[in-house]
Tab-separated table of C-alpha atoms in Angstrom:
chain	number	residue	atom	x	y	z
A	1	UNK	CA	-34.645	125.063	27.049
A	2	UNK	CA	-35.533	121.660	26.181
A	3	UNK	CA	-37.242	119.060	28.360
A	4	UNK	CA	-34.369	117.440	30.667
A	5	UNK	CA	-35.064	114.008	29.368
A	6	UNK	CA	-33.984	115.319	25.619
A	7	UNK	CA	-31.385	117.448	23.793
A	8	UNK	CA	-30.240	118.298	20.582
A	9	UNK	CA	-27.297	117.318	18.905
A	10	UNK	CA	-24.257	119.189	17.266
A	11	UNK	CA	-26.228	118.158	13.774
A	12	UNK	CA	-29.232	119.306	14.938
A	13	UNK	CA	-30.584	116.075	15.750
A	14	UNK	CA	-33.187	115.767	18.597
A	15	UNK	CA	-31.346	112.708	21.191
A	16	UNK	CA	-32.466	111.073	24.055
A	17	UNK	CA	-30.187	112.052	27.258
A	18	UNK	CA	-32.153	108.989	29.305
A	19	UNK	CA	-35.452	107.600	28.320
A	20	UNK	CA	-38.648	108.117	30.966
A	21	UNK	CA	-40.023	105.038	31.912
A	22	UNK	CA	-42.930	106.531	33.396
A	23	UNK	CA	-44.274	110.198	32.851
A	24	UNK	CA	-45.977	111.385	35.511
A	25	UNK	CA	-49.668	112.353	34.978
A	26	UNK	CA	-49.328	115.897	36.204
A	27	UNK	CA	-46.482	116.386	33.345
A	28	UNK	CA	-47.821	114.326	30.767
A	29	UNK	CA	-50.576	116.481	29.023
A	30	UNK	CA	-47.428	119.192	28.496
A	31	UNK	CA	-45.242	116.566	27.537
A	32	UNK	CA	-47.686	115.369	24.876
A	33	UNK	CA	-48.217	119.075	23.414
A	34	UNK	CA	-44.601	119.625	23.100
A	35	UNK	CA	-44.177	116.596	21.379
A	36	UNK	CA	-46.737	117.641	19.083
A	37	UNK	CA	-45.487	120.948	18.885
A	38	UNK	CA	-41.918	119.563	18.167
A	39	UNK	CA	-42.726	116.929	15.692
A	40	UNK	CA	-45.055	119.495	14.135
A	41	UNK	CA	-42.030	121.877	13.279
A	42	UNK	CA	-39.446	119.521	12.751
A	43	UNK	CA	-41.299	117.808	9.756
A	44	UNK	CA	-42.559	121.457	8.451
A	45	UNK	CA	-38.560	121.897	7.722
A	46	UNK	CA	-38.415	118.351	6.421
A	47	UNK	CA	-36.246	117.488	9.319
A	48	UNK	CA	-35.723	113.850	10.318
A	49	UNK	CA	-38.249	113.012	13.638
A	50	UNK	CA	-36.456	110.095	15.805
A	51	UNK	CA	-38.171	107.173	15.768
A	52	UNK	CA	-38.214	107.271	19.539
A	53	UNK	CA	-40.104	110.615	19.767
A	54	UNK	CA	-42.755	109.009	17.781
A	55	UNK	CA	-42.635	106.264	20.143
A	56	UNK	CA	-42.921	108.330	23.002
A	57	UNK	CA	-45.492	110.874	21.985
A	58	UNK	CA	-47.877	107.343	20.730
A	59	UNK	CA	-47.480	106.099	24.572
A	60	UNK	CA	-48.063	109.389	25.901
A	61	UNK	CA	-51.252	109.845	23.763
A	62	UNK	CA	-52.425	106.415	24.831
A	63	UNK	CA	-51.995	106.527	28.650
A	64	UNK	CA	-54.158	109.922	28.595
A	65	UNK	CA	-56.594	108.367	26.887
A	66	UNK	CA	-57.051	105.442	29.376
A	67	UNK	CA	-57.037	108.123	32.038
A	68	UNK	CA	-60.111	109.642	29.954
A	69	UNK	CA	-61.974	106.836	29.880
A	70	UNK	CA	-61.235	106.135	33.759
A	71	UNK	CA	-62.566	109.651	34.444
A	72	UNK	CA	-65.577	109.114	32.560
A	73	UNK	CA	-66.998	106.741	34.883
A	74	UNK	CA	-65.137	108.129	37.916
A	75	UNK	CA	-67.425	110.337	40.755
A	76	UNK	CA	-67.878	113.785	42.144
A	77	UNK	CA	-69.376	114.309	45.248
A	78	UNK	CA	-71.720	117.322	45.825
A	79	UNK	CA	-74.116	118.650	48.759
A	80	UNK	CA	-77.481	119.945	47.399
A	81	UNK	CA	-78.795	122.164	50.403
A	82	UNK	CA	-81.814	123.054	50.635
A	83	UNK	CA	-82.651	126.375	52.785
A	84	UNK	CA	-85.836	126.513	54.273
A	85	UNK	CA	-86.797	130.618	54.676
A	86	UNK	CA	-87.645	131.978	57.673
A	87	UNK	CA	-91.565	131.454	58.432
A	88	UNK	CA	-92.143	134.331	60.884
A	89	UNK	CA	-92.632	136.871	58.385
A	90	UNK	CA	-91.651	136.399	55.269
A	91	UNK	CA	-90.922	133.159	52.510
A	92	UNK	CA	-90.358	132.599	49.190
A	93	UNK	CA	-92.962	131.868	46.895
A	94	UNK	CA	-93.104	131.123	42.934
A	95	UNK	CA	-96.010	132.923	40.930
A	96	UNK	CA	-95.508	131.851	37.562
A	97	UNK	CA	-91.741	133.288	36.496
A	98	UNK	CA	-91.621	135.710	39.387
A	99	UNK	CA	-90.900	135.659	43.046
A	100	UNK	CA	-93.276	136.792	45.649
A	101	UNK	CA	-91.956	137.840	49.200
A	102	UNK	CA	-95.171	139.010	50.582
A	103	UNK	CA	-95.885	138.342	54.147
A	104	UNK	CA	-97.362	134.956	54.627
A	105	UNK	CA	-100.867	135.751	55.006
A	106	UNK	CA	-101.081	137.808	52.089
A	107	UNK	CA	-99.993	135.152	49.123
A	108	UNK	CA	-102.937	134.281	47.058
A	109	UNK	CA	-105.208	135.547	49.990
A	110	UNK	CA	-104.199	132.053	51.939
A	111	UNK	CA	-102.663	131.874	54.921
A	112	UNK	CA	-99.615	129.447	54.479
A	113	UNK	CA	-97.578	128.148	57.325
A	114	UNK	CA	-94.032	129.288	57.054
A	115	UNK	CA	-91.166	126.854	55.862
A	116	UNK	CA	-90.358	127.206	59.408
A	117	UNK	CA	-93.195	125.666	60.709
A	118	UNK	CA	-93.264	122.805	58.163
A	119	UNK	CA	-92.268	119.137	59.882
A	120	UNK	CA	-89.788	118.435	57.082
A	121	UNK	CA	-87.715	121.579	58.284
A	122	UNK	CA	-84.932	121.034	60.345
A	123	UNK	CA	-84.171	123.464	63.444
A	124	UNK	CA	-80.998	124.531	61.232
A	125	UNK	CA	-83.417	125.996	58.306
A	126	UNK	CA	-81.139	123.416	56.405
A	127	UNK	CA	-81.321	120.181	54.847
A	128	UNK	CA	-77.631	119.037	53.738
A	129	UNK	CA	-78.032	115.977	51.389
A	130	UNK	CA	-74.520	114.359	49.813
A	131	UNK	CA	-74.783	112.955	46.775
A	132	UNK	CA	-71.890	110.780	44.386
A	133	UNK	CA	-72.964	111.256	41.079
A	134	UNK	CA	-71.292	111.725	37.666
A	135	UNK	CA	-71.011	114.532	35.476
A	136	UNK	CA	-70.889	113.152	31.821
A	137	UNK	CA	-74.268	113.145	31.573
A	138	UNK	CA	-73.808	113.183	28.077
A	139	UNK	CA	-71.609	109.974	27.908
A	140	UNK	CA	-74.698	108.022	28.691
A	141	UNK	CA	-73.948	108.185	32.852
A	142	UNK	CA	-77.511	109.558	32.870
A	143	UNK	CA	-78.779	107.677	35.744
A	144	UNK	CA	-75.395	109.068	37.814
A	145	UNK	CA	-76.366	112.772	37.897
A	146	UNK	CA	-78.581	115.094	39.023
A	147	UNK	CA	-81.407	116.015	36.471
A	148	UNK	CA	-83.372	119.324	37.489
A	149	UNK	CA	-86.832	118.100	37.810
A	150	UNK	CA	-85.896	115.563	40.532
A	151	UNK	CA	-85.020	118.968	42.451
A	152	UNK	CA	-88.350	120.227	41.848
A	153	UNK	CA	-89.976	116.705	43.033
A	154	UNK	CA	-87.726	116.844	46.005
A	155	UNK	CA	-88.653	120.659	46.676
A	156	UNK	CA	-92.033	119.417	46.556
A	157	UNK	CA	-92.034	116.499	48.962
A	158	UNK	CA	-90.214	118.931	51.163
A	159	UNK	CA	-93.218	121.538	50.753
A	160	UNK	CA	-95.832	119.711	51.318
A	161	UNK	CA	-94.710	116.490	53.841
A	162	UNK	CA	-98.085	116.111	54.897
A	163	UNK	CA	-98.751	114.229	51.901
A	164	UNK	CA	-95.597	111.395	51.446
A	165	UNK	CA	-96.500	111.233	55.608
A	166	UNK	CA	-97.014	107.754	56.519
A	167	UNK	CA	-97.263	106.733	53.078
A	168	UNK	CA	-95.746	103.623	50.715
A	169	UNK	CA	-93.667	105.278	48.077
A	170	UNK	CA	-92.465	104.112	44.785
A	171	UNK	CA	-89.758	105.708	42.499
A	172	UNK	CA	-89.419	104.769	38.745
A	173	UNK	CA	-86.304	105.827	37.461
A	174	UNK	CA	-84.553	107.032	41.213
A	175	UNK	CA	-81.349	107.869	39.374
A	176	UNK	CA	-78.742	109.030	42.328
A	177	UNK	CA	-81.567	108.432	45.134
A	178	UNK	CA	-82.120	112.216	45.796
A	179	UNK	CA	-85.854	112.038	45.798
A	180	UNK	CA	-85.856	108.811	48.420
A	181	UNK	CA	-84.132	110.653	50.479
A	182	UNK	CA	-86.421	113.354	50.804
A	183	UNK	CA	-89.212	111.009	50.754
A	184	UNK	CA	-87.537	109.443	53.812
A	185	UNK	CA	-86.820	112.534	55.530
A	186	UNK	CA	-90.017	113.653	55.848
A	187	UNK	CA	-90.820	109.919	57.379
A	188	UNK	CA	-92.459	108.020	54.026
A	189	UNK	CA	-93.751	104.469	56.152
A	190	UNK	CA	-91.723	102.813	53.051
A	191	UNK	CA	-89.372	104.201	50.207
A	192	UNK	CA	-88.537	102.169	47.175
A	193	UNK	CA	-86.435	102.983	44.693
A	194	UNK	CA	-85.951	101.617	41.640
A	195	UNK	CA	-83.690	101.482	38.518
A	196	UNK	CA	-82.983	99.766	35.454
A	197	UNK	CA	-79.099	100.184	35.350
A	198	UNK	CA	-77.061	97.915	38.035
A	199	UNK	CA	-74.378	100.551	38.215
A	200	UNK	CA	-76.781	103.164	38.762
A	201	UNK	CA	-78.612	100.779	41.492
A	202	UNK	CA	-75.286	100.747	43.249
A	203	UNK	CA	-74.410	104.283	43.128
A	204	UNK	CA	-77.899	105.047	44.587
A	205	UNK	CA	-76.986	102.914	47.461
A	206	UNK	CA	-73.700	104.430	47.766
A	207	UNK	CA	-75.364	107.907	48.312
A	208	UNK	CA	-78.480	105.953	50.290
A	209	UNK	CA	-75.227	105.484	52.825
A	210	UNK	CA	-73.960	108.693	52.949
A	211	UNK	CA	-76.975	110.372	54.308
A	212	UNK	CA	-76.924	107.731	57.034
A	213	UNK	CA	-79.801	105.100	55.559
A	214	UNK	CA	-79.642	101.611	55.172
A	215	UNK	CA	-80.889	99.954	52.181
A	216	UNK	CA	-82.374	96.236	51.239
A	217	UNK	CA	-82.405	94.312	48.113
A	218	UNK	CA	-85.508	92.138	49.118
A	219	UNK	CA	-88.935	92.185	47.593
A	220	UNK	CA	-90.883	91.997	50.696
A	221	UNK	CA	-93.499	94.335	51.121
A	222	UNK	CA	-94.157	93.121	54.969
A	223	UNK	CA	-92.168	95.339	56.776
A	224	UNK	CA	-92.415	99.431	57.082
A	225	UNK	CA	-89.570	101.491	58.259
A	226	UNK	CA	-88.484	105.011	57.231
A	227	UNK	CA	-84.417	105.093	57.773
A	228	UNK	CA	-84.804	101.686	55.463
A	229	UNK	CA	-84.632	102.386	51.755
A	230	UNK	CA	-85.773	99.261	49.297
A	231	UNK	CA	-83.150	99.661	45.950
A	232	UNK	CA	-84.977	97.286	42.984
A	233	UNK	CA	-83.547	96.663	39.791
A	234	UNK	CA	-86.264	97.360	37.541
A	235	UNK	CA	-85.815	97.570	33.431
A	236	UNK	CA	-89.155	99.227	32.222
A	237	UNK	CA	-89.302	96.641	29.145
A	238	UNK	CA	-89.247	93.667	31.308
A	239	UNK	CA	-91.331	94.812	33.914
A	240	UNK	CA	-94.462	92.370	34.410
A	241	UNK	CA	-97.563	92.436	36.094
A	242	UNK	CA	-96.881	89.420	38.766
A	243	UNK	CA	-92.990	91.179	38.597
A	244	UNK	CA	-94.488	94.238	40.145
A	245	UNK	CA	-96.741	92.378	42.619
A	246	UNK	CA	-94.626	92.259	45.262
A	247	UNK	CA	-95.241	96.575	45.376
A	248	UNK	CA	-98.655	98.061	46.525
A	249	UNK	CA	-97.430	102.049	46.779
A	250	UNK	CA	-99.676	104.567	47.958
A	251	UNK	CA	-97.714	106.985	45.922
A	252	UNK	CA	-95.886	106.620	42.849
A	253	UNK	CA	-93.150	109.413	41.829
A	254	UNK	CA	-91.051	110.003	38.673
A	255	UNK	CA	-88.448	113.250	37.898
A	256	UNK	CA	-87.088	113.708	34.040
A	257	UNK	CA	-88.353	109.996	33.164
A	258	UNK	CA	-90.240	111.664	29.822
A	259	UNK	CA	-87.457	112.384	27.646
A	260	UNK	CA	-87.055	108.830	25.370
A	261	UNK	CA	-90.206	108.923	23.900
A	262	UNK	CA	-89.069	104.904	22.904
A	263	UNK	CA	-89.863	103.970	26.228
A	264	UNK	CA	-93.438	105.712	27.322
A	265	UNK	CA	-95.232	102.218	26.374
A	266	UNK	CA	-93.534	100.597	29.004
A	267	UNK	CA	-93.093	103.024	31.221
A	268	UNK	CA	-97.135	103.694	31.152
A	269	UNK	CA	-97.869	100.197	31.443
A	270	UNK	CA	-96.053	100.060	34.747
A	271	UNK	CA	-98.001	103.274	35.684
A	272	UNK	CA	-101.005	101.488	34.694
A	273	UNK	CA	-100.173	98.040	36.598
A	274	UNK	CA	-99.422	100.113	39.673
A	275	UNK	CA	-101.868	102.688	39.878
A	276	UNK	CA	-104.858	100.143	39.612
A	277	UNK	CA	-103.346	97.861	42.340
A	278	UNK	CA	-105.735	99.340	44.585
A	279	UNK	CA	-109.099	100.179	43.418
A	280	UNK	CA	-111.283	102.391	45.808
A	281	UNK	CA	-115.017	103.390	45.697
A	282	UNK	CA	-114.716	105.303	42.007
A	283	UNK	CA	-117.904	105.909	41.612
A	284	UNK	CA	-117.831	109.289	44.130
A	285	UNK	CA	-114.764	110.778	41.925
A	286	UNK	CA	-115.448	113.982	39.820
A	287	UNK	CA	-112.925	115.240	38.317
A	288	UNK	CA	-112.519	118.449	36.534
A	289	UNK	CA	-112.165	119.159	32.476
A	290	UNK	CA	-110.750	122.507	32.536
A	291	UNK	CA	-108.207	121.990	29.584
A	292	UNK	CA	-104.364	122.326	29.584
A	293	UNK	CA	-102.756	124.192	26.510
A	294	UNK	CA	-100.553	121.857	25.741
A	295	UNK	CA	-103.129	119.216	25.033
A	296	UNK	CA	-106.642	118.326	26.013
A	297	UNK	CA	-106.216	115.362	27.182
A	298	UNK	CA	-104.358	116.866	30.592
A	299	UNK	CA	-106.684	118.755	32.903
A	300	UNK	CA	-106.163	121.367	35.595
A	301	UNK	CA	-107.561	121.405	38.911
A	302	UNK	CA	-107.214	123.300	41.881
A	303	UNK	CA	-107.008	120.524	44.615
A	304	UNK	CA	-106.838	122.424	47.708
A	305	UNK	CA	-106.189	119.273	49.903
A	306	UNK	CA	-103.416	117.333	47.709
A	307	UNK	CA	-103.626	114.201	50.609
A	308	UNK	CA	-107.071	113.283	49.632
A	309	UNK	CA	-106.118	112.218	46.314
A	310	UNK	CA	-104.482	109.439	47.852
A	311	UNK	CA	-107.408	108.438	49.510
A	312	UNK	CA	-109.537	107.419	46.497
A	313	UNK	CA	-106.100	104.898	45.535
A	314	UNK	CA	-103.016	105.543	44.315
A	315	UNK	CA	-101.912	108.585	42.435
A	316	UNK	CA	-98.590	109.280	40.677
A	317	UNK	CA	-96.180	112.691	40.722
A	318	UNK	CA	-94.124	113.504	37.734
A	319	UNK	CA	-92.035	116.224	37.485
A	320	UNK	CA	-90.737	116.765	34.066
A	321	UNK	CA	-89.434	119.096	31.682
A	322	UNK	CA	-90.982	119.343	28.288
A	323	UNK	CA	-88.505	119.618	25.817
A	324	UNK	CA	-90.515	118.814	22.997
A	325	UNK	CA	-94.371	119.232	22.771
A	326	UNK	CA	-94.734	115.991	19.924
A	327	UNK	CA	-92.961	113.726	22.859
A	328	UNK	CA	-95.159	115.017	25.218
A	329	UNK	CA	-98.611	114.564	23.216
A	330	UNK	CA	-97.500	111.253	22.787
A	331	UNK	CA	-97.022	110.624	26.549
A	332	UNK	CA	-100.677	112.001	26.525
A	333	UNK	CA	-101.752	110.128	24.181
A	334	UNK	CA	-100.727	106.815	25.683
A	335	UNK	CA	-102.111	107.241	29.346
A	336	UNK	CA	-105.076	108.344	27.524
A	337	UNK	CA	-105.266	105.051	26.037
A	338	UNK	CA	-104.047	103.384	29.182
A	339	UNK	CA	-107.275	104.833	30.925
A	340	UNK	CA	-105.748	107.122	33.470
A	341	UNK	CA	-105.920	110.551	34.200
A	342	UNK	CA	-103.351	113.531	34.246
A	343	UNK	CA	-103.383	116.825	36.138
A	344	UNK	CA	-101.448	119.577	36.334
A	345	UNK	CA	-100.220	120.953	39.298
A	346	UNK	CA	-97.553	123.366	38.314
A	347	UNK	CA	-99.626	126.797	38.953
A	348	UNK	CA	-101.739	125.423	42.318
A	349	UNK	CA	-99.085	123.746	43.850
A	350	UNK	CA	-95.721	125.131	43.638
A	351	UNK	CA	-93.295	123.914	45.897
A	352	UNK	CA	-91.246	126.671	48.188
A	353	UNK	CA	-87.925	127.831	46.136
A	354	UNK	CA	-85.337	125.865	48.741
A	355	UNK	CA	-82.363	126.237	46.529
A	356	UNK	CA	-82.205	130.245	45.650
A	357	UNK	CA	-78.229	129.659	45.597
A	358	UNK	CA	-78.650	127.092	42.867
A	359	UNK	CA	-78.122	129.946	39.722
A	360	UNK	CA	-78.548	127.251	36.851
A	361	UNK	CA	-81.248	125.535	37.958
A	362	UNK	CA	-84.507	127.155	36.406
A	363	UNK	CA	-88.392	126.438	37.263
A	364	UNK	CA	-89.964	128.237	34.997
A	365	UNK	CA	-89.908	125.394	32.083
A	366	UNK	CA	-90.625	122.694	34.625
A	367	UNK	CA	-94.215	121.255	34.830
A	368	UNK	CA	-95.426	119.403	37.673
A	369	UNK	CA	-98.493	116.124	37.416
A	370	UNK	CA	-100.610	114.042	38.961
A	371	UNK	CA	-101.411	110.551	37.047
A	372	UNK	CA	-104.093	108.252	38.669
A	373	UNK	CA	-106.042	105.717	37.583
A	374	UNK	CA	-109.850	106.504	35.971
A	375	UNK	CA	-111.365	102.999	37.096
């Protein structure tokens, strides 16, 4: 049976009964494949198409793709949850690819406090955190979704609170703010987040909100409080020296910020700028030269006591994935050149697994760093 708004003629010819002014969108993507469909099969017989079904199928093909475009930059909200184990017996605990669920004092021959006696853990085991973000990640709405290293960064903070404690942190590249919050939950003295996009900057807020913290737009660096969250706009390229003097972090942190190897240069030199804001006695440093595989400029060490590092001045965390080893080298290359050091922490330090649920996100290619200055 044909559509109620059409019917054929005795000669075959497709009429209007009454003309829609307005399709509704539930009924408009089968209205524009029948069309399709209709004019399709009428002009395979060399039938005559009505000028009006061409007009009609044009305006139905152009409202759905304004609705397209709406829905590109339009948001879905999602909870990540992270679980914290049980820490009277047994937890979670990544060796390389595997999982280990040995009792607690048995991993690595170190006795680990359970995720239940971590401060970061909440009496529920859980840690709900909304998020608005987008998920046309690859219609350039990067900065509006939720790239897997910044779960491994925020599984980290979680892991080890102790060390973002009481501390003045600084996020390059915050994206949807998921890594502030953490960083606030575990009671950072002051969390600022920054981002080169404005729409990004205000979507961050947006989810800032929804997890019950208020954000400023200032630059002041005077005041210190943890359900506070500083949102900066911050393009790498235009970043300056006495632009960035209005931040002295303690700790500077960065998730999936090495993929466009077009902007390492400026992203180092604001590593640089910041990481040598504070110079402290350098002269009692050692560090280690075990070599990584990946290149020799990037050591390993086995830092037993991760909150000293801060102590000696600032020090940066990176989680990354390295998608391609030439992008990376570069990276390498450049803090090389920029006269800071790189450490990997991947193997010493892995974070508890808090999101077991979480199917498609995978560890196992993510690396984890320390950058800090040399001088």
């Amino acid at each position: 049976m044909a559509p109620p708004h059409l019917r054929l003629s005795r000669h075959g010819t497709l009429r209007f009964s009454r003309f829609p002014c307005q399709v509704g969108k539930a009924y408009a993507p089968y209205l524009r494949n029948f069309l399709k469909k209709l004019i399709v099969e009428v002009e395979s017989i060399h039938g005559e198409v009505l000028d009006e079904i061409y007009e009609l199928y044009a305006d139905i093909i152009t409202s759905l793709k304004d609705d397209q475009f709406v829905e590109k930059s339009m948001r879905v909200h999602k909870t990540i949850t992270f679980l914290f184990p049980d820490g009277n017996n047994y937890y979670l605990y990544d060796v390389g690819n595997s999982i280990s669920d040995q009792p607690i004092s048995l991993v690595d021959d170190l006795v680990i406090l359970g995720c239940i006696d971590l401060p970061s853990c909440p009496k529920s085991r859980k840690l709900m955190v909304p998020l608005q973000c987008s998920l046309n990640m690859l219609e350039g709405d990067t900065g509006c979704s939720i790239w897997p290293s910044s779960l491994l960064l925020s599984e980290f903070i979680l892991s080890f609170p102790e060390i973002f404690s009481n501390k003045s942190c600084f996020e390059v590249g915050s994206g949807v703010g998921l890594v502030g919050i953490c960083l606030a939950h575990v009671k950072a003295s002051k969390v600022t987040l920054t981002d080169g996009d404005h729409l990004t900057l205000a979507n961050m807020r947006s989810n800032l909100e929804l997890n019950q913290l208020s954000t400023d737009t200032s630059l002041l660096e005077s005041y210190e409080d943890p359900n506070v969250v500083q949102c900066v706009h911050l393009p790498w390229e235009s970043a300056s020296e006495s632009g960035l003097s209005a931040f002295v972090p303690e700790i500077i942190l960065g998730a999936d910020i090495l993929y466009d190897r077009s902007c390492f240069p400026d992203l180092v030199r604001i590593l640089a700028i910041l990481l040598n804001r504070r110079k402290s006695d350098s002269s009692s440093r050692k560090e280690s030269t075990k070599g990584f595989t990946l290149d020799t400029k990037c050591n390993t060490n086995d830092l037993n006591d991760l909150t000293a590092v801060t102590s000696k001045g600032p020090v940066a965390y990176i989680a990354t994935v390295i998608r391609n080893i030439d992008t990376f080298n570069y990276f390498l290359s450049l803090v090389e050149q920029a006269n800071l050091s790189i450490t990997d922490l991947t193997e010493a330090k892995m974070p508890f697994n808090l999101l077991p649920y979480m199917q498609s996100y995978d560890r196992s290619n993510m690396r984890l760093f320390t950058v800090s200055s040399k001088a």
